Coordinates of C-alpha atoms in Angstrom, one line a residue:
Chain A
M21 CA 0.0 0.0 0.0
H22 CA 1.6 3.2 -1.2
P23 CA 1.3 6.3 1.0
L24 CA 0.3 9.7 -0.4
R25 CA 3.3 12.1 -0.4
F26 CA 2.7 15.8 -0.9
T27 CA 5.4 17.3 -3.1
A28 CA 4.3 20.9 -3.6
E29 CA 1.6 23.3 -2.3
S30 CA 0.3 26.6 -3.5
S31 CA -3.0 28.5 -3.3
S32 CA -4.9 31.1 -5.2
N33 CA -8.4 32.7 -5.1
G34 CA -9.7 30.4 -2.3
M35 CA -8.3 27.2 -3.7
L36 CA -5.5 25.2 -2.2
E37 CA -3.5 23.1 -4.8
R38 CA -1.3 20.2 -3.5
D39 CA 0.7 18.1 -5.8
F40 CA 1.2 14.5 -4.6
T41 CA 2.4 11.1 -5.6
V42 CA 1.1 7.7 -4.8
G43 CA 3.8 5.3 -5.8
D44 CA 5.0 6.6 -9.1
V45 CA 1.7 8.1 -10.1
P46 CA 1.6 11.9 -9.8
G47 CA -1.6 13.7 -8.9
V48 CA -3.0 17.0 -7.7
L49 CA -5.5 17.6 -4.9
W50 CA -7.5 20.8 -5.0
S51 CA -9.2 21.8 -1.8
P52 CA -11.0 24.8 -0.2
A53 CA -8.3 27.3 1.0
S54 CA -9.1 26.3 4.6
G55 CA -7.7 22.9 3.6
A56 CA -8.5 20.7 6.5
V57 CA -12.3 20.8 6.3
R58 CA -14.0 17.4 5.9
A59 CA -15.8 17.4 2.6
P60 CA -16.9 15.1 -0.3
L61 CA -14.2 14.1 -2.8
V62 CA -14.6 14.2 -6.6
L63 CA -12.1 12.2 -8.7
M64 CA -11.6 13.7 -12.2
G65 CA -10.3 11.9 -15.2
H66 CA -8.6 14.0 -17.9
G67 CA -9.0 13.6 -21.6
G68 CA -6.7 11.9 -24.1
G69 CA -3.4 13.8 -24.8
N70 CA -4.1 16.0 -21.9
H71 CA -3.0 16.0 -18.2
K72 CA -4.0 16.5 -14.6
K73 CA -3.7 20.3 -14.6
S74 CA -5.1 21.1 -18.0
P75 CA -7.4 24.1 -18.1
A76 CA -10.5 21.9 -18.2
M77 CA -9.4 20.1 -15.0
A78 CA -8.5 23.3 -13.2
G79 CA -11.7 25.0 -14.3
R80 CA -14.0 22.2 -13.2
A81 CA -12.0 21.8 -9.9
R82 CA -12.6 25.5 -9.2
L83 CA -16.4 25.0 -9.7
L84 CA -16.4 22.2 -7.2
V85 CA -13.9 23.6 -4.7
T86 CA -14.9 27.2 -4.4
G87 CA -18.6 26.6 -5.5
C88 CA -19.3 23.5 -3.4
G89 CA -16.5 23.2 -0.9
F90 CA -15.5 19.8 -2.2
H91 CA -12.1 18.2 -2.6
V92 CA -11.0 17.3 -6.2
A93 CA -8.2 14.9 -7.2
V94 CA -6.8 14.2 -10.6
I95 CA -4.0 11.9 -11.5
D96 CA -2.0 11.8 -14.8
A97 CA -3.2 8.8 -16.9
P98 CA -0.6 6.3 -18.0
G99 CA 1.6 7.8 -20.7
H100 CA 0.2 11.3 -20.0
G101 CA 1.4 14.5 -18.2
D102 CA 4.5 13.9 -16.1
R103 CA 4.5 10.1 -16.8
P104 CA 6.7 8.3 -19.2
R105 CA 5.4 6.6 -22.3
T106 CA 6.0 3.0 -23.0
P107 CA 7.0 1.8 -26.5
H108 CA 3.4 0.6 -26.8
D109 CA 2.2 4.1 -26.0
D110 CA 4.5 5.6 -28.7
Q111 CA 3.4 3.0 -31.2
E112 CA -0.4 3.6 -30.6
I113 CA 0.0 7.3 -30.7
A114 CA 1.9 7.1 -34.0
V115 CA -0.9 5.0 -35.5
M116 CA -3.4 7.5 -34.3
Q117 CA -1.5 10.4 -35.7
R118 CA -1.1 8.7 -39.1
A119 CA -4.9 8.0 -39.2
M120 CA -5.6 11.7 -38.4
A121 CA -3.2 13.0 -41.0
A122 CA -4.7 10.6 -43.6
G123 CA -8.3 11.8 -42.6
E124 CA -9.1 8.2 -41.6
P125 CA -11.5 7.3 -38.7
V126 CA -9.6 7.4 -35.4
G127 CA -12.5 6.0 -33.4
P128 CA -11.4 2.3 -33.5
I129 CA -7.8 3.2 -32.5
I130 CA -8.9 5.5 -29.7
V131 CA -11.3 2.8 -28.4
R132 CA -8.5 0.1 -28.4
Y133 CA -5.8 2.4 -26.9
N134 CA -8.1 3.8 -24.2
A135 CA -9.1 0.3 -23.2
H136 CA -5.5 -0.6 -22.8
L137 CA -4.9 2.6 -20.7
A138 CA -7.9 1.8 -18.5
E139 CA -6.4 -1.6 -17.6
R140 CA -3.4 0.2 -16.3
A141 CA -5.3 3.2 -14.8
V142 CA -8.0 1.5 -12.8
P143 CA -5.7 -0.1 -10.1
E144 CA -3.8 3.2 -9.9
W145 CA -7.0 5.1 -9.2
Q146 CA -8.0 2.6 -6.6
A147 CA -4.6 2.9 -4.9
T148 CA -4.9 6.7 -5.1
L149 CA -8.4 6.6 -3.5
D150 CA -7.0 4.3 -0.7
A151 CA -4.3 6.9 0.0
L152 CA -6.6 10.0 -0.3
Q153 CA -9.1 8.4 2.2
R154 CA -6.4 8.3 4.8
L155 CA -6.3 12.1 4.8
P156 CA -8.4 13.4 7.7
E157 CA -10.1 16.0 5.5
I158 CA -11.4 13.2 3.2
G159 CA -11.8 10.1 5.4
A160 CA -12.6 6.5 4.8
D161 CA -16.4 6.9 4.8
G162 CA -16.9 10.2 3.0
P163 CA -18.9 10.5 -0.3
V164 CA -16.9 10.1 -3.5
G165 CA -17.8 11.0 -7.1
Y166 CA -16.1 10.5 -10.4
W167 CA -16.2 13.0 -13.4
G168 CA -14.5 12.2 -16.7
L169 CA -15.3 12.7 -20.4
N170 CA -13.6 11.2 -23.4
M171 CA -10.6 9.2 -22.2
G172 CA -11.9 10.1 -18.7
T173 CA -14.9 8.0 -19.5
A174 CA -12.9 5.2 -21.0
I175 CA -11.0 4.9 -17.7
G176 CA -13.9 5.9 -15.4
V177 CA -16.5 3.4 -16.5
P178 CA -14.4 0.3 -15.7
L179 CA -13.3 2.1 -12.5
V180 CA -16.8 2.8 -11.3
A181 CA -17.9 -0.7 -12.3
V182 CA -15.6 -2.2 -9.8
E183 CA -15.4 0.5 -7.2
P184 CA -18.3 0.7 -4.7
R185 CA -16.9 3.7 -2.9
I186 CA -17.9 5.9 -5.9
T187 CA -21.6 6.8 -5.6
A188 CA -22.3 9.3 -8.4
A189 CA -20.6 9.9 -11.8
V190 CA -20.5 12.2 -14.8
F191 CA -19.4 10.5 -18.0
G192 CA -19.7 11.2 -21.7
Q193 CA -18.3 11.6 -25.2
H194 CA -17.1 8.0 -25.9
W195 CA -17.9 5.0 -28.0
P196 CA -19.9 2.1 -26.5
D197 CA -17.5 -0.6 -27.7
V198 CA -15.7 -2.1 -24.7
L199 CA -17.5 0.2 -22.3
A200 CA -21.2 -0.8 -22.7
E201 CA -20.6 -4.2 -21.1
Q202 CA -19.0 -2.5 -18.1
A203 CA -21.7 0.2 -18.0
K204 CA -24.3 -2.5 -17.5
L205 CA -22.8 -3.2 -14.1
I206 CA -23.2 0.4 -13.0
T207 CA -26.3 1.3 -10.9
I208 CA -25.3 4.7 -9.3
P209 CA -26.8 8.0 -10.5
I210 CA -25.2 9.1 -13.8
E211 CA -25.1 12.3 -15.8
F212 CA -24.0 11.7 -19.4
D213 CA -22.8 14.3 -21.8
M214 CA -22.8 13.9 -25.6
Q215 CA -22.6 16.3 -28.5
W216 CA -25.5 15.9 -30.9
D217 CA -23.4 16.7 -34.0
D218 CA -20.2 15.0 -32.9
E219 CA -18.0 14.4 -36.0
H220 CA -16.0 11.6 -34.4
I221 CA -18.6 9.7 -32.3
P222 CA -21.7 8.7 -34.2
R223 CA -25.0 9.8 -32.5
E224 CA -26.2 6.2 -32.2
A225 CA -22.9 5.3 -30.5
G226 CA -23.3 8.0 -27.8
L227 CA -26.9 7.0 -27.2
A228 CA -26.0 3.3 -27.0
L229 CA -23.5 4.0 -24.3
F230 CA -25.9 6.1 -22.3
D231 CA -28.6 3.4 -22.7
A232 CA -26.2 0.7 -21.3
F233 CA -26.0 2.1 -17.8
A234 CA -28.2 0.1 -15.4
S235 CA -28.7 3.2 -13.2
K236 CA -32.3 4.0 -12.2
E237 CA -31.3 7.7 -12.1
K238 CA -29.5 8.6 -15.3
T239 CA -29.8 11.7 -17.4
L240 CA -28.4 12.3 -20.9
H241 CA -27.4 15.8 -21.8
A242 CA -27.1 16.0 -25.6
N243 CA -26.0 19.5 -26.7
G244 CA -26.2 20.8 -30.2
G245 CA -22.7 21.2 -31.6
R246 CA -19.5 19.3 -32.6
H247 CA -17.1 17.2 -30.5
K248 CA -15.1 20.1 -29.1
E249 CA -18.1 22.4 -28.6
L250 CA -19.3 21.0 -25.3
P251 CA -21.0 24.1 -23.7
R252 CA -19.7 25.6 -20.5
F253 CA -23.0 25.1 -18.8
A254 CA -22.4 21.3 -19.0
A255 CA -19.8 21.8 -16.3
T256 CA -22.1 23.8 -14.0
S257 CA -24.7 21.2 -14.5
A258 CA -22.3 18.5 -13.5
T259 CA -21.4 20.5 -10.4
R260 CA -25.0 20.7 -9.4
F261 CA -25.4 16.9 -10.0
F262 CA -22.6 16.3 -7.5
T263 CA -24.0 18.7 -5.0
R264 CA -27.3 16.8 -5.2
H265 CA -25.7 13.4 -4.7
L266 CA -22.6 13.9 -2.5
N267 CA -23.9 16.3 0.1
Chain B
M28 CA -57.3 44.3 -29.1
H29 CA -58.5 42.8 -25.7
P30 CA -57.3 44.5 -22.6
L31 CA -56.1 42.5 -19.6
R32 CA -58.5 42.6 -16.7
F33 CA -57.4 41.5 -13.3
T34 CA -60.2 39.5 -11.5
A35 CA -58.7 38.3 -8.3
E36 CA -55.5 38.8 -6.3
S37 CA -53.9 37.0 -3.4
S38 CA -50.4 36.4 -2.2
S39 CA -48.5 33.8 -0.2
N40 CA -44.8 33.1 0.7
G41 CA -43.4 35.9 -1.4
M42 CA -45.5 35.2 -4.5
L43 CA -48.3 37.5 -5.8
E44 CA -51.1 35.6 -7.7
R45 CA -53.4 37.6 -10.0
D46 CA -56.1 36.0 -12.0
F47 CA -56.9 37.8 -15.2
T48 CA -58.9 37.5 -18.4
V49 CA -58.0 38.6 -21.9
G50 CA -61.2 38.5 -23.9
D51 CA -62.8 35.2 -22.8
V52 CA -59.5 33.5 -22.0
P53 CA -58.7 33.2 -18.3
G54 CA -55.2 33.3 -17.0
V55 CA -53.0 33.7 -14.0
L56 CA -50.0 36.0 -13.5
W57 CA -47.6 35.1 -10.8
S58 CA -45.1 37.8 -9.7
P59 CA -42.7 38.6 -6.9
A60 CA -44.6 39.8 -3.9
S61 CA -43.4 43.4 -4.5
G62 CA -45.5 43.1 -7.7
A63 CA -44.5 46.1 -9.7
V64 CA -40.8 45.3 -10.3
R65 CA -39.8 45.1 -14.0
A66 CA -38.6 41.6 -14.8
P67 CA -38.5 39.0 -17.5
L68 CA -41.7 37.0 -18.3
V69 CA -42.1 33.3 -18.7
L70 CA -45.2 32.0 -20.4
M71 CA -46.1 28.4 -19.3
G72 CA -48.3 25.9 -21.2
H73 CA -50.0 23.3 -19.0
G74 CA -50.4 19.6 -19.9
G75 CA -53.4 17.9 -21.5
G76 CA -56.4 17.4 -19.1
N77 CA -54.8 19.9 -16.8
H78 CA -55.3 23.6 -16.1
K79 CA -53.5 26.9 -15.4
K80 CA -53.2 26.5 -11.6
S81 CA -52.3 22.8 -11.6
P82 CA -49.6 21.8 -9.0
A83 CA -47.0 21.5 -11.8
M84 CA -47.7 25.1 -13.0
A85 CA -47.8 26.6 -9.5
G86 CA -44.6 24.7 -8.5
R87 CA -42.6 25.8 -11.6
A88 CA -44.0 29.3 -11.2
R89 CA -42.7 29.4 -7.6
L90 CA -39.2 28.4 -8.8
L91 CA -39.2 31.3 -11.4
V92 CA -40.8 33.9 -9.2
T93 CA -39.2 33.4 -5.8
G94 CA -36.0 31.9 -7.2
C95 CA -35.4 34.3 -10.1
G96 CA -37.7 37.3 -9.6
F97 CA -39.5 36.6 -12.9
H98 CA -43.1 37.0 -13.8
V99 CA -45.0 33.9 -15.0
A100 CA -48.2 33.7 -16.9
V101 CA -50.4 30.7 -17.7
I102 CA -53.7 30.6 -19.6
D103 CA -56.2 27.8 -19.7
A104 CA -55.9 26.0 -23.0
P105 CA -59.1 25.7 -25.1
G106 CA -61.5 23.2 -23.5
H107 CA -59.4 23.1 -20.3
G108 CA -59.7 24.6 -16.8
D109 CA -62.4 27.2 -16.6
R110 CA -63.1 27.1 -20.3
P111 CA -66.1 25.4 -21.9
R112 CA -65.6 22.4 -24.1
T113 CA -67.0 22.4 -27.7
P114 CA -68.8 19.3 -29.1
H115 CA -65.6 18.6 -30.9
D116 CA -63.6 18.6 -27.7
D117 CA -66.1 16.2 -26.1
Q118 CA -65.9 13.9 -29.1
E119 CA -62.1 13.8 -29.2
I120 CA -61.9 13.2 -25.4
A121 CA -64.4 10.4 -25.7
V122 CA -62.3 8.8 -28.5
M123 CA -59.2 9.1 -26.3
Q124 CA -60.9 7.6 -23.3
R125 CA -62.2 4.7 -25.3
A126 CA -58.7 4.0 -26.6
M127 CA -57.2 4.2 -23.1
A128 CA -59.8 1.8 -21.7
A129 CA -59.2 -0.6 -24.6
G130 CA -55.4 -0.4 -24.0
E131 CA -55.0 0.9 -27.6
P132 CA -52.3 3.5 -28.5
V133 CA -53.5 7.0 -27.7
G134 CA -50.5 8.8 -29.4
P135 CA -52.2 9.3 -32.8
I136 CA -55.4 10.7 -31.1
I137 CA -53.4 13.0 -28.8
V138 CA -51.3 14.3 -31.7
R139 CA -54.4 15.1 -33.8
Y140 CA -56.3 16.7 -30.9
N141 CA -53.4 18.7 -29.7
A142 CA -52.8 20.1 -33.2
H143 CA -56.4 21.2 -33.3
L144 CA -56.0 22.9 -29.8
A145 CA -52.8 24.6 -30.9
E146 CA -54.6 26.3 -33.8
R147 CA -57.0 27.8 -31.3
A148 CA -54.4 28.5 -28.6
V149 CA -51.7 30.3 -30.6
P150 CA -53.7 33.4 -31.4
E151 CA -54.9 33.4 -27.8
W152 CA -51.4 33.4 -26.5
Q153 CA -50.4 36.2 -28.8
A154 CA -53.3 38.3 -27.6
T155 CA -52.4 37.5 -24.0
L156 CA -48.8 38.5 -24.6
D157 CA -49.9 41.7 -26.2
A158 CA -52.0 42.5 -23.1
L159 CA -49.3 41.4 -20.6
Q160 CA -46.7 43.6 -22.3
R161 CA -48.9 46.7 -21.7
L162 CA -48.3 46.1 -17.9
P163 CA -45.5 48.4 -16.7
E164 CA -43.9 45.5 -14.7
I165 CA -43.5 43.5 -18.0
G166 CA -43.2 46.1 -20.7
A167 CA -43.1 45.8 -24.5
D168 CA -39.4 45.2 -24.8
G169 CA -38.7 42.8 -21.9
P170 CA -37.3 39.3 -22.4
V171 CA -40.0 36.6 -22.8
G172 CA -39.5 32.8 -22.5
Y173 CA -41.9 29.8 -23.0
W174 CA -42.0 26.6 -21.0
G175 CA -44.4 23.8 -21.8
L176 CA -44.2 20.0 -21.9
N177 CA -46.7 17.5 -23.4
M178 CA -49.7 19.5 -24.6
G179 CA -47.7 22.6 -23.6
T180 CA -45.2 21.6 -26.3
A181 CA -47.9 20.9 -28.8
I182 CA -49.1 24.5 -28.4
G183 CA -45.7 26.0 -27.6
V184 CA -43.8 24.9 -30.7
P185 CA -46.2 26.5 -33.2
L186 CA -46.4 29.6 -31.0
V187 CA -42.7 30.0 -30.8
A188 CA -42.3 29.3 -34.5
V189 CA -44.4 32.4 -35.3
E190 CA -43.7 34.6 -32.2
P191 CA -40.4 36.5 -32.4
R192 CA -40.9 38.1 -28.9
I193 CA -40.1 34.6 -27.3
T194 CA -36.3 34.2 -27.1
A195 CA -35.8 31.0 -25.1
A196 CA -38.0 27.9 -24.6
V197 CA -38.2 24.7 -22.7
F198 CA -40.2 21.9 -24.5
G199 CA -40.5 18.2 -24.3
Q200 CA -42.4 14.9 -24.1
H201 CA -44.3 15.0 -27.4
W202 CA -44.4 13.2 -30.7
P203 CA -42.7 14.8 -33.8
D204 CA -45.7 14.4 -36.1
V205 CA -47.0 17.9 -36.9
L206 CA -44.5 19.6 -34.7
A207 CA -41.2 18.7 -36.4
E208 CA -41.9 20.9 -39.4
Q209 CA -42.7 23.9 -37.1
A210 CA -39.6 23.1 -35.0
K211 CA -37.4 23.5 -38.1
L212 CA -38.4 27.2 -38.1
I213 CA -37.2 27.7 -34.5
T214 CA -33.7 29.0 -33.9
I215 CA -33.8 30.3 -30.3
P216 CA -32.0 28.4 -27.5
I217 CA -34.0 25.3 -26.5
E218 CA -33.9 22.9 -23.6
F219 CA -35.8 19.7 -24.4
D220 CA -37.0 17.1 -21.9
M221 CA -37.8 13.5 -22.7
Q222 CA -38.2 10.3 -20.7
W223 CA -35.8 7.6 -21.9
D224 CA -38.3 4.8 -21.0
D225 CA -41.5 6.6 -22.0
E226 CA -44.3 4.1 -22.5
H227 CA -46.3 6.4 -24.7
I228 CA -43.8 8.3 -26.8
P229 CA -41.3 6.0 -28.5
R230 CA -37.6 7.0 -27.9
E231 CA -37.0 7.6 -31.6
A232 CA -40.0 9.9 -31.7
G233 CA -38.7 12.1 -28.8
L234 CA -35.2 12.2 -30.4
A235 CA -36.6 13.1 -33.8
L236 CA -38.5 16.1 -32.4
F237 CA -35.4 17.3 -30.6
D238 CA -33.4 16.9 -33.8
A239 CA -35.8 19.0 -35.8
F240 CA -35.1 22.3 -33.9
A241 CA -32.9 24.6 -36.0
S242 CA -31.5 26.2 -32.9
K243 CA -27.7 26.5 -32.6
E244 CA -28.0 26.1 -28.8
K245 CA -30.2 23.2 -27.9
T246 CA -29.8 20.6 -25.2
L247 CA -31.7 17.4 -24.8
H248 CA -32.2 16.1 -21.3
A249 CA -33.2 12.5 -21.4
N250 CA -34.0 11.0 -18.0
G251 CA -34.2 7.4 -17.2
G252 CA -37.8 6.5 -16.3
R253 CA -41.4 6.4 -17.6
H254 CA -43.6 9.1 -19.0
K255 CA -44.8 10.4 -15.6
E256 CA -41.4 10.0 -13.9
L257 CA -39.9 13.3 -15.1
P258 CA -37.5 14.1 -12.2
R259 CA -37.9 17.2 -10.1
F260 CA -34.4 18.4 -11.1
A261 CA -35.7 18.9 -14.7
A262 CA -37.6 21.9 -13.4
T263 CA -34.7 23.4 -11.5
S264 CA -32.6 22.9 -14.7
A265 CA -35.2 24.7 -16.8
T266 CA -35.2 27.5 -14.3
R267 CA -31.4 27.9 -14.7
F268 CA -31.8 27.8 -18.4
F269 CA -34.2 30.8 -18.3
T270 CA -31.9 32.6 -15.8
R271 CA -29.1 32.2 -18.4
H272 CA -31.1 33.5 -21.3
L273 CA -33.6 36.0 -20.0
N274 CA -31.5 38.0 -17.6

């Protein structure tokens, strides 16, 4: 069992930012400036090619930390951010880039590579959650949510399927291949984002993944617009979803 | 041009309720208790078999009035609430009740009857809006929204299609027959509610109506559950939608 080690600390505008490692996995824990207040925890999974402190992660963390008083943790996915790439990572990324350059569909490559990353990431998330729950401001019995779109969904769905400590999740923007079978095991409340005019993920694919969740409470938010045009209000809606379920 | 006549007034818990008539159409105007404050107006359309002061209308009005400081107006649809039924209304309702009793699909009857009601209701709404805009607390140039599900959508879609004063709308829970062609004329921001497991409106039908809106900003909210199981948070989400667009 790896302990959580804090490696850096800063704060700005009411938000405390603490870098940490659990084993060789680097992460960041954002908390209310007061720091030590016991509060719900939201784990966030970043998108493909991105990292734990990308603007999307920092922006969503701010909504949850300063808006709701929650703690938010993000770790770098395998091969992402401050983590080394394996030869397999390099190879898959090269295949993806060639497909993009040739204007060929990247969906099947992303699905395959993300499934591989999820196998590595799920146990890392579980070890990270073990370590985070030993912090007094989080605790072993506090509410835990998960929020991740794109690759964050590819890693989050198998994580939530095996992790009973997570009791509410926001997913979206992924293909149902691989994930639909895992989604059928999930019964916690779900909010699911898709883009109605996504040029990468066919509409039927997004609807099929949403349909697969066994959750009694699940809501699909389908926004007009292309893949990258997810509106800002999707994030404020997710924040309210977590407020409703983790408080 | 019919003037608006107030016929009764009461108030409770921060909400002023004024009954009114415009011609022979009875309505209710809910406002912040202070009454005379200039604020945006939301027109709400009630569901089939229901009326202007049904619990759903009063509950949504309370969210908008005490939560956002808006004015909210509802009128009884033709043949509903305090309004007389025509022989045609009686006949269509009898046909609908026979179909329900026999366990036959009611969708085609509802679609047909609602289209008939909409033809009568659209000019009534326009006259009501004319009259409401002559009140100083609403005014001729203030923002106006429309919120109606079920029959409220069957009346609201043709209304919004021809009424440029309405600049944001919440619709949902209806078949696309008749309405899809009108929805193609609508370009204002839309929030659209459907129930993912609706036993009356097939999933594909709900998705097709959402798809038809020409709006650049449109969001589908599809909630797990049957027709009558629309979750309460759909109403709070609609309230935030109007806050975003009418303020």
